XYZ file of C-alpha atoms in Angstrom:
562
model
C 0.002 0.097 0.075
C 1.282 3.532 -1.004
C 0.145 6.241 1.451
C 0.433 10.088 1.397
C 0.623 11.061 5.162
C -0.338 14.723 5.716
C 0.866 15.535 9.022
C 2.858 18.183 11.301
C 6.471 19.120 10.204
C 9.459 17.881 12.153
C 10.449 20.288 14.857
C 7.028 21.563 15.587
C 5.797 21.274 19.258
C 2.863 19.070 18.622
C 1.390 15.959 20.569
C 0.029 14.767 17.374
C 3.487 15.129 15.485
C 5.066 13.196 18.468
C 2.221 10.612 17.896
C 3.154 10.706 14.153
C 6.825 10.124 14.584
C 6.596 7.088 16.902
C 4.030 5.639 14.629
C 5.894 6.190 11.190
C 8.641 3.443 11.631
C 6.064 0.729 12.271
C 3.953 1.895 9.459
C 6.621 1.928 7.085
C 7.792 -1.710 7.882
C 4.727 -2.760 5.815
C 3.555 0.115 3.528
C 5.385 2.894 1.410
C 4.716 6.287 3.228
C 5.582 9.652 1.896
C 5.105 12.621 4.271
C 3.444 15.844 3.262
C 3.253 19.080 5.410
C 2.185 22.834 5.005
C 3.928 24.508 2.012
C 7.032 26.209 3.312
C 7.582 24.075 6.389
C 8.968 21.019 4.881
C 12.504 19.421 5.773
C 14.328 16.300 5.804
C 12.007 13.544 3.789
C 8.879 15.713 3.899
C 7.214 17.277 0.849
C 5.286 20.390 0.360
C 1.287 19.679 0.215
C 1.615 21.887 -2.850
C 3.448 19.028 -4.554
C 0.947 16.313 -3.821
C -0.252 14.295 -6.767
C -3.000 12.306 -4.894
C -3.704 9.743 -7.763
C -0.205 8.433 -6.995
C -1.205 7.030 -3.897
C -3.771 4.302 -2.381
C -4.827 6.427 0.556
C -4.395 9.999 1.697
C -4.139 9.964 5.600
C -4.316 13.027 7.877
C -3.071 12.952 11.137
C -5.395 15.764 12.517
C -6.456 17.190 15.818
C -7.286 20.401 17.582
C -4.282 22.104 16.779
C -3.989 25.812 15.009
C -0.998 24.379 12.772
C -3.350 21.765 11.318
C -5.641 24.364 9.687
C -4.065 23.952 6.225
C -5.689 20.412 6.236
C -9.042 21.631 5.983
C -9.323 22.872 2.440
C -7.393 19.464 1.446
C -9.774 17.521 3.072
C -12.825 19.256 1.414
C -11.300 19.142 -2.069
C -9.686 15.769 -1.968
C -11.307 13.798 0.775
C -9.318 11.003 2.187
C -8.826 9.036 5.580
C -8.570 11.171 8.683
C -7.189 10.083 11.972
C -9.388 12.318 13.989
C -7.491 12.799 17.326
C -9.871 15.350 18.795
C -13.886 15.747 18.370
C -13.536 19.446 19.428
C -11.499 21.638 16.747
C -11.938 24.734 17.990
C -8.308 25.989 17.604
C -8.029 24.601 14.185
C -11.377 26.375 13.064
C -10.324 29.815 14.454
C -6.884 29.423 12.621
C -8.627 27.978 9.301
C -11.457 30.589 9.325
C -10.331 33.801 11.290
C -13.745 35.283 10.639
C -14.979 32.981 13.407
C -13.215 35.101 15.921
C -13.808 38.571 14.268
C -17.440 37.901 13.983
C -19.884 40.012 11.644
C -21.653 38.327 8.858
C -18.942 36.264 7.454
C -18.036 34.861 11.054
C -21.747 34.065 11.696
C -22.292 32.424 8.202
C -18.918 30.219 9.023
C -20.278 29.367 12.341
C -23.395 28.096 10.836
C -21.488 26.001 8.335
C -18.909 24.521 10.753
C -21.515 23.891 13.630
C -24.860 24.433 12.843
C -27.815 26.546 14.714
C -26.560 25.541 18.066
C -23.182 26.185 17.598
C -23.883 29.417 16.048
C -25.998 30.556 19.153
C -23.191 29.324 21.499
C -20.594 31.440 19.750
C -22.658 34.422 19.362
C -23.482 34.243 23.247
C -19.877 33.659 23.950
C -18.601 36.757 21.663
C -20.945 39.062 23.737
C -18.407 38.339 26.756
C -15.563 39.458 24.411
C -16.163 42.849 23.042
C -14.865 43.759 19.878
C -12.611 46.406 21.704
C -11.542 44.240 24.515
C -7.830 44.779 25.001
C -5.434 41.970 24.964
C -3.659 40.567 28.065
C -1.251 43.155 29.616
C 2.232 42.909 30.460
C 2.434 41.669 33.920
C 4.080 39.677 36.319
C 2.634 36.109 37.063
C 3.735 33.456 39.723
C 7.267 33.042 41.136
C 7.964 36.494 42.363
C 8.643 37.446 45.907
C 7.342 40.791 47.130
C 8.404 44.146 45.613
C 11.103 45.991 46.935
C 12.132 49.710 46.301
C 14.475 49.039 43.616
C 13.374 45.983 42.072
C 11.972 42.303 42.809
C 13.393 38.766 43.517
C 12.524 35.863 41.576
C 12.279 32.324 43.060
C 13.925 29.389 41.161
C 10.906 29.905 38.681
C 9.132 32.823 37.747
C 7.063 33.961 34.818
C 6.082 37.103 33.039
C 2.788 37.541 30.974
C 4.131 39.236 27.891
C 0.715 40.641 26.849
C -0.887 40.768 23.363
C 0.390 40.889 20.503
C 3.314 38.928 21.438
C 6.410 41.368 21.429
C 9.519 40.801 19.298
C 12.315 41.650 21.935
C 13.089 41.979 25.525
C 15.411 43.738 27.859
C 16.238 42.585 31.499
C 18.069 44.932 33.834
C 19.343 42.296 36.428
C 21.488 41.105 39.130
C 22.418 37.578 38.856
C 24.792 36.473 41.562
C 28.013 34.376 41.020
C 27.123 30.440 40.618
C 23.690 30.882 39.301
C 22.285 30.531 35.672
C 19.255 32.156 34.244
C 17.328 30.104 31.541
C 14.636 31.968 29.649
C 11.792 29.926 27.731
C 9.016 31.083 25.595
C 7.212 27.750 24.896
C 10.781 26.333 24.619
C 14.376 27.344 25.485
C 15.234 30.750 24.446
C 18.250 32.197 26.140
C 20.589 31.534 28.889
C 22.746 33.982 31.247
C 25.466 32.840 33.483
C 26.363 34.742 36.636
C 27.947 36.942 37.877
C 26.047 39.471 35.825
C 25.018 42.918 36.631
C 23.400 45.061 33.801
C 21.018 45.034 30.906
C 20.439 41.672 29.031
C 18.839 41.992 25.610
C 17.002 38.903 24.113
C 15.107 38.469 20.818
C 11.512 36.581 21.177
C 9.790 34.396 19.048
C 7.398 36.110 16.698
C 4.210 34.820 17.393
C 5.634 32.390 20.217
C 4.004 31.830 23.563
C 2.541 34.679 25.330
C 4.516 33.865 28.877
C 8.257 34.003 29.497
C 9.524 31.314 31.891
C 12.397 32.472 34.127
C 14.439 29.622 35.660
C 17.343 29.994 37.866
C 19.541 27.241 38.761
C 22.646 26.994 41.323
C 20.616 29.156 44.050
C 22.326 28.953 47.340
C 21.531 31.027 50.706
C 23.913 34.083 50.999
C 25.732 34.823 54.067
C 23.486 37.723 54.562
C 20.183 35.434 54.429
C 21.958 33.103 56.819
C 22.875 35.978 59.205
C 19.230 37.371 59.231
C 17.358 33.859 59.225
C 16.018 34.736 55.638
C 14.745 31.341 54.068
C 13.673 32.403 50.676
C 14.885 31.005 47.750
C 16.406 34.118 45.866
C 16.967 33.660 42.037
C 17.779 37.094 40.437
C 17.141 40.589 41.327
C 15.054 42.420 38.481
C 15.413 46.076 38.296
C 13.554 46.536 35.273
C 12.021 44.683 32.236
C 11.119 46.180 28.855
C 9.395 44.603 25.764
C 9.242 45.900 22.195
C 5.841 45.686 20.812
C 5.104 47.099 17.218
C 8.364 49.154 17.479
C 7.377 50.588 20.665
C 9.053 49.937 23.942
C 6.769 49.098 27.084
C 8.225 48.665 30.693
C 6.935 46.130 33.161
C 5.262 47.421 36.600
C 7.192 45.421 38.928
C 4.950 46.256 41.802
C 1.768 44.548 40.028
C 0.160 41.681 41.568
C -0.065 38.282 39.754
C -3.319 37.971 37.839
C -5.775 35.214 38.246
C -6.932 33.280 35.351
C -8.425 35.046 32.543
C -10.117 33.665 29.605
C -12.190 35.292 26.537
C -15.909 34.287 26.248
C -14.845 32.471 23.227
C -12.294 30.546 25.125
C -14.442 29.853 27.914
C -16.869 28.145 25.428
C -14.282 26.012 23.561
C -15.290 22.758 24.641
C -19.102 23.400 23.541
C -17.709 24.383 19.928
C -16.620 21.417 18.186
C -16.722 23.390 14.850
C -15.882 20.510 12.818
C -18.204 19.692 10.193
C -15.767 20.388 7.189
C -13.675 17.803 8.610
C -16.333 15.064 9.781
C -18.745 15.427 6.545
C -16.050 15.937 3.748
C -13.614 13.010 4.655
C -13.954 9.727 3.345
C -13.236 7.426 6.059
C -11.907 7.879 9.655
C -9.689 6.454 12.154
C -10.470 7.130 15.830
C -9.147 6.294 19.348
C -12.358 5.504 20.963
C -16.137 4.020 20.154
C -17.753 7.350 21.617
C -15.982 9.344 18.773
C -16.997 6.900 16.138
C -20.580 7.178 17.182
C -20.513 10.971 17.255
C -19.187 10.885 13.606
C -21.978 8.474 12.388
C -24.640 10.490 14.112
C -23.250 13.717 12.672
C -23.090 12.388 9.104
C -26.375 10.192 9.327
C -25.085 7.838 6.791
C -22.855 4.755 6.609
C -19.509 5.715 7.243
C -16.192 3.633 7.337
C -14.618 3.975 10.792
C -12.059 1.886 12.543
C -11.301 2.195 16.407
C -7.425 2.014 16.813
C -5.702 2.494 20.046
C -3.341 5.101 20.836
C 0.502 3.530 20.436
C 2.744 3.011 23.301
C 6.528 1.736 23.263
C 8.367 -0.857 25.460
C 10.492 1.596 27.310
C 10.139 0.505 30.969
C 12.783 0.003 33.263
C 13.464 -2.302 36.348
C 15.961 0.152 38.349
C 15.458 1.820 41.629
C 13.062 4.840 41.025
C 14.630 6.626 43.922
C 18.077 6.822 42.045
C 16.411 8.054 38.936
C 14.825 10.815 41.279
C 18.173 11.633 42.664
C 19.865 11.882 38.977
C 16.947 13.992 37.584
C 17.777 16.472 40.463
C 14.345 16.447 42.318
C 13.975 18.135 45.387
C 15.391 15.540 48.202
C 12.097 15.302 49.995
C 10.637 13.760 46.739
C 13.372 10.851 46.521
C 11.487 8.674 49.223
C 8.076 9.743 48.371
C 5.123 7.946 46.851
C 5.639 9.982 43.857
C 2.964 11.138 41.345
C 3.683 12.508 37.849
C 1.476 14.269 35.404
C 2.365 15.447 31.892
C 1.048 18.474 30.072
C 0.766 22.166 30.600
C -0.892 23.225 33.839
C -4.416 24.124 32.759
C -7.928 23.925 34.413
C -9.378 21.500 32.317
C -6.714 19.057 33.402
C -8.395 19.052 36.709
C -5.392 20.424 38.556
C -7.508 22.055 40.865
C -9.368 18.841 42.232
C -6.136 17.114 41.998
C -4.406 19.579 44.621
C -7.459 19.577 46.418
C -7.576 15.632 46.581
C -3.655 15.564 47.188
C -3.703 17.999 50.351
C -6.672 15.639 51.652
C -4.724 12.671 51.182
C -1.795 13.970 52.838
C -3.370 14.451 56.135
C -2.762 10.593 56.563
C -0.157 9.866 53.860
C 2.281 12.837 54.146
C 4.896 10.972 51.691
C 2.669 11.724 48.722
C 4.075 14.224 46.440
C 3.444 15.615 42.944
C 5.448 16.530 40.077
C 3.744 18.468 37.030
C 5.611 18.195 33.872
C 4.775 20.969 31.756
C 4.642 24.840 31.413
C 2.578 26.864 33.794
C -0.194 28.791 32.320
C -0.783 31.405 35.187
C -3.546 33.140 33.336
C -5.553 29.861 32.923
C -4.634 28.432 36.442
C -2.481 29.778 39.136
C -0.652 26.954 40.322
C 1.547 28.725 42.848
C -1.519 30.372 44.474
C -3.455 27.037 44.845
C -0.477 25.441 46.368
C 0.062 28.160 48.891
C -3.545 28.019 49.812
C -3.476 24.540 50.392
C -0.130 24.123 52.182
C 1.368 22.086 49.407
C 4.375 24.323 48.757
C 6.830 21.497 49.446
C 4.553 18.654 47.855
C 3.999 20.033 44.319
C 7.002 20.606 42.033
C 6.473 21.944 38.609
C 9.281 21.414 36.053
C 8.183 23.552 33.289
C 8.567 22.669 29.473
C 11.005 19.590 29.210
C 12.138 17.687 26.117
C 10.463 14.351 25.417
C 13.398 11.939 26.766
C 13.108 13.898 30.141
C 9.681 13.494 30.567
C 10.289 9.870 30.078
C 12.798 9.698 32.798
C 10.443 11.563 35.324
C 7.566 8.924 34.511
C 10.053 6.438 34.915
C 10.863 7.615 38.505
C 6.821 7.805 39.200
C 5.010 5.518 41.343
C 1.641 6.784 39.554
C 0.814 8.720 36.808
C -2.072 11.181 36.884
C -3.951 12.146 33.791
C -7.362 13.625 34.605
C -9.430 15.477 32.110
C -12.684 17.391 32.164
C -14.006 19.011 29.909
C -12.112 16.833 27.081
C -11.881 17.725 23.149
C -13.029 13.940 22.852
C -9.618 12.334 22.112
C -7.375 9.876 23.818
C -4.653 11.307 26.040
C -1.303 10.774 24.891
C -0.051 11.158 28.546
C -1.802 8.050 29.520
C 0.223 6.006 26.797
C 3.249 7.712 27.418
C 2.944 6.330 31.195
C 2.172 3.050 29.859
C 5.447 3.061 27.715
C 7.274 3.409 31.018
C 5.283 0.637 32.567
C 3.340 2.956 34.804
C -0.255 2.726 35.738
C -2.466 5.889 35.816
C -5.194 7.760 37.663
C -7.611 8.731 34.874
C -10.873 10.544 34.848
C -13.898 8.226 34.077
C -14.937 9.278 30.535
C -16.570 7.614 27.826
C -13.539 8.476 25.767
C -11.241 6.277 27.896
C -13.589 3.114 27.858
C -11.214 1.350 25.616
C -8.346 1.528 28.290
C -8.431 -1.884 30.182
C -9.922 -1.818 34.132
C -6.818 -3.406 35.539
C -4.298 -0.975 33.949
C -5.904 2.126 35.728
C -7.816 3.787 38.445
C -10.711 5.985 37.471
C -12.366 8.806 39.510
C -15.676 10.381 38.170
C -16.235 14.103 37.790
C -18.673 15.571 40.181
C -19.197 16.248 43.695
C -17.163 13.271 45.003
C -14.401 13.749 42.851
C -11.885 15.434 45.258
C -12.802 12.835 48.076
C -12.417 9.921 45.393
C -9.209 11.360 44.221
C -7.792 11.516 47.953
C -9.035 7.925 48.658
C -7.493 6.355 45.599
C -4.233 8.255 46.318
C -4.070 6.941 49.916
C -5.140 3.344 48.981
C -2.519 3.000 46.542
C 0.064 4.638 48.549
C -0.376 1.760 51.086
C -0.783 -1.162 48.668
C 2.469 -1.696 46.802
C 1.422 -5.313 45.753
C -1.689 -3.830 44.106
C 0.331 -1.245 42.367
C 2.708 -4.103 40.970
C -0.212 -5.878 39.605
C -1.578 -2.644 37.935
C 1.863 -2.183 36.254
C 2.245 -5.789 34.958
C -1.276 -5.431 33.536
C -0.054 -2.424 31.536
C 2.635 -4.156 30.139
C 0.623 -6.784 28.896
C -1.552 -4.482 27.276
C 1.303 -3.046 25.614
C 2.617 -6.265 24.459
C -0.824 -7.482 23.301
C -2.567 -4.609 21.991
C -1.176 -1.110 21.852
C 2.376 -1.274 21.053
C 3.194 0.746 17.665
C 3.423 -2.500 15.788
C -0.200 -3.567 16.597
C -1.442 0.129 15.944
C 0.326 0.192 12.515
C -1.281 -3.382 11.691
C -4.495 -2.003 12.475
C -4.021 1.247 10.327
C -3.284 -0.950 7.501
C -6.072 -3.459 7.966
C -8.565 -0.670 7.965
C -7.226 1.321 5.290
C -7.131 -1.847 3.022
C -10.814 -1.796 2.707
C -11.797 1.767 3.326
C -12.324 3.723 -0.278
C -9.803 5.668 -1.950
C -9.795 9.273 -1.580
C -12.559 10.955 -3.855
C -10.132 13.050 -6.031
C -12.711 13.960 -8.578
C -11.960 16.261 -11.549
C -14.366 19.082 -9.786
C -12.745 18.792 -6.481
C -9.117 18.703 -7.606
C -9.965 22.060 -9.204
C -11.423 23.268 -6.070
C -7.983 23.600 -4.777
C -7.482 26.879 -6.634
C -9.236 28.831 -4.132
C -7.111 27.660 -1.517
C -3.621 27.067 -2.707
C -3.156 29.291 -5.841
C -2.099 28.656 -9.451
C 0.708 26.168 -8.462
C -1.667 23.942 -6.660
C -4.026 24.270 -9.746
C -1.351 23.302 -12.138
C -0.544 20.279 -10.162
C -4.330 19.416 -10.135
C -4.516 19.660 -13.896
C -1.519 17.470 -14.455
C -2.830 14.999 -12.057
C -6.238 15.048 -13.947
C -4.806 14.545 -17.325
C -2.505 11.683 -16.141
C -5.451 9.878 -14.789
C -8.022 10.645 -17.520
C -8.093 7.072 -18.380
C -8.853 5.966 -14.905
C -12.596 5.089 -15.104
C -14.929 5.275 -12.083
C -12.635 7.774 -10.161
C -15.036 10.582 -10.948
């Protein structure tokens, strides 16, 4: 079988891109696979979608989910059809990127909302937009978590601190800082940005990523109490002293108000309604066939299309990457705080956001620690203080020494952290309807997980996880489950054994690839009718149209494809 796989380009930060990268070697063992990505972003063995000749392939396969960078796939699916591996039911972010009028509103926005979601989603979008006036300003430049109280000349940060950069994202940054000897400042903006070694006293200029994350993360390593702190009994973790910070936005410099208080969570009306706005009809109704991770989504697709539709349910994939060494040694090697070495360690992957149930998790952890003080939590992902103020909640619950956030880490370090865990945590609600890659990452390391009892996760075997339901008892159920597992190592080992069996027998990437090929062998070929090929003119210009004409002419004798 020859497959054109349309996906996320290499190097892009994307959970679905990571999924594709792990699947691809197994898929290529039994099929010929060519990669296609958005025009202008191709590298290595990738090709531009502008060069796609669909009739040269048995199947067009899209790896698509709720990511803005997947917006380019929508017109392709509308014109060419194909098989979609649909990772999410809710495609809110993709839709806003593909059709900006949805966010702008007006007649065109209303028309597109009706096309992508029908009357009900049009109504929800209209109501949500009322909470987001057209003249509403973007988020302002301000401090977030991780800062000590303001002083006359500036402000100290702790080991980690954050600055909300505001909107639109600025293109440059200047920090006037004092960084003592032995300390290193690491700056991140959704990924590593810059590094500065102490001693340093002065202004440090840094270019920012155009269109990058709207939060600047500061991490200071090598912190040690100074003689002055020891003499005065000052127990604070002092990273660097910031005298001033300026950003350049649209050619103008803007200064940070260091005396500001960290903001609470803030979302626009549209963002608050995102889980009620799938906005997915172009994808769901124009594709020819689907691969999905759960029966819940298969049922949603069939109900929306109201027609017989080829669909196959395929597990998310996992590797065999488990280790049998001492987890405590791994924790030491990772440099986790000393109290975490002998703890019952919980690890949760992903950015710190409210819909990942971080609030109930912290509440449940605080409750469980009344009797099991060895319970501790590591959150592996960047903080999103405007969505969920982790530090404020940890302080309120007395969890400062029981919750550690690493910020964004590379995949290999995330694997090490999962390997060091006693239990992974992967709670969700509301959800976008897909399978969480974090659960299967944990399975790859042989770790069981605490998950939300949702219909989208019913395919996960009961003996591999513990489930908690959303609702009034969620916090109590989390606390009870954590306490039980912390005191029953034999049961935890049996769960981990079940995880390994599940990977070996059902969800290893080799099994997933085989299921893909089995399904696509009976799926219809992409429609690729002449009129649909020419529809690409509107979306990709004359180069794409020329390629379409060449393809039609080359396949003119191929009967039955029109």
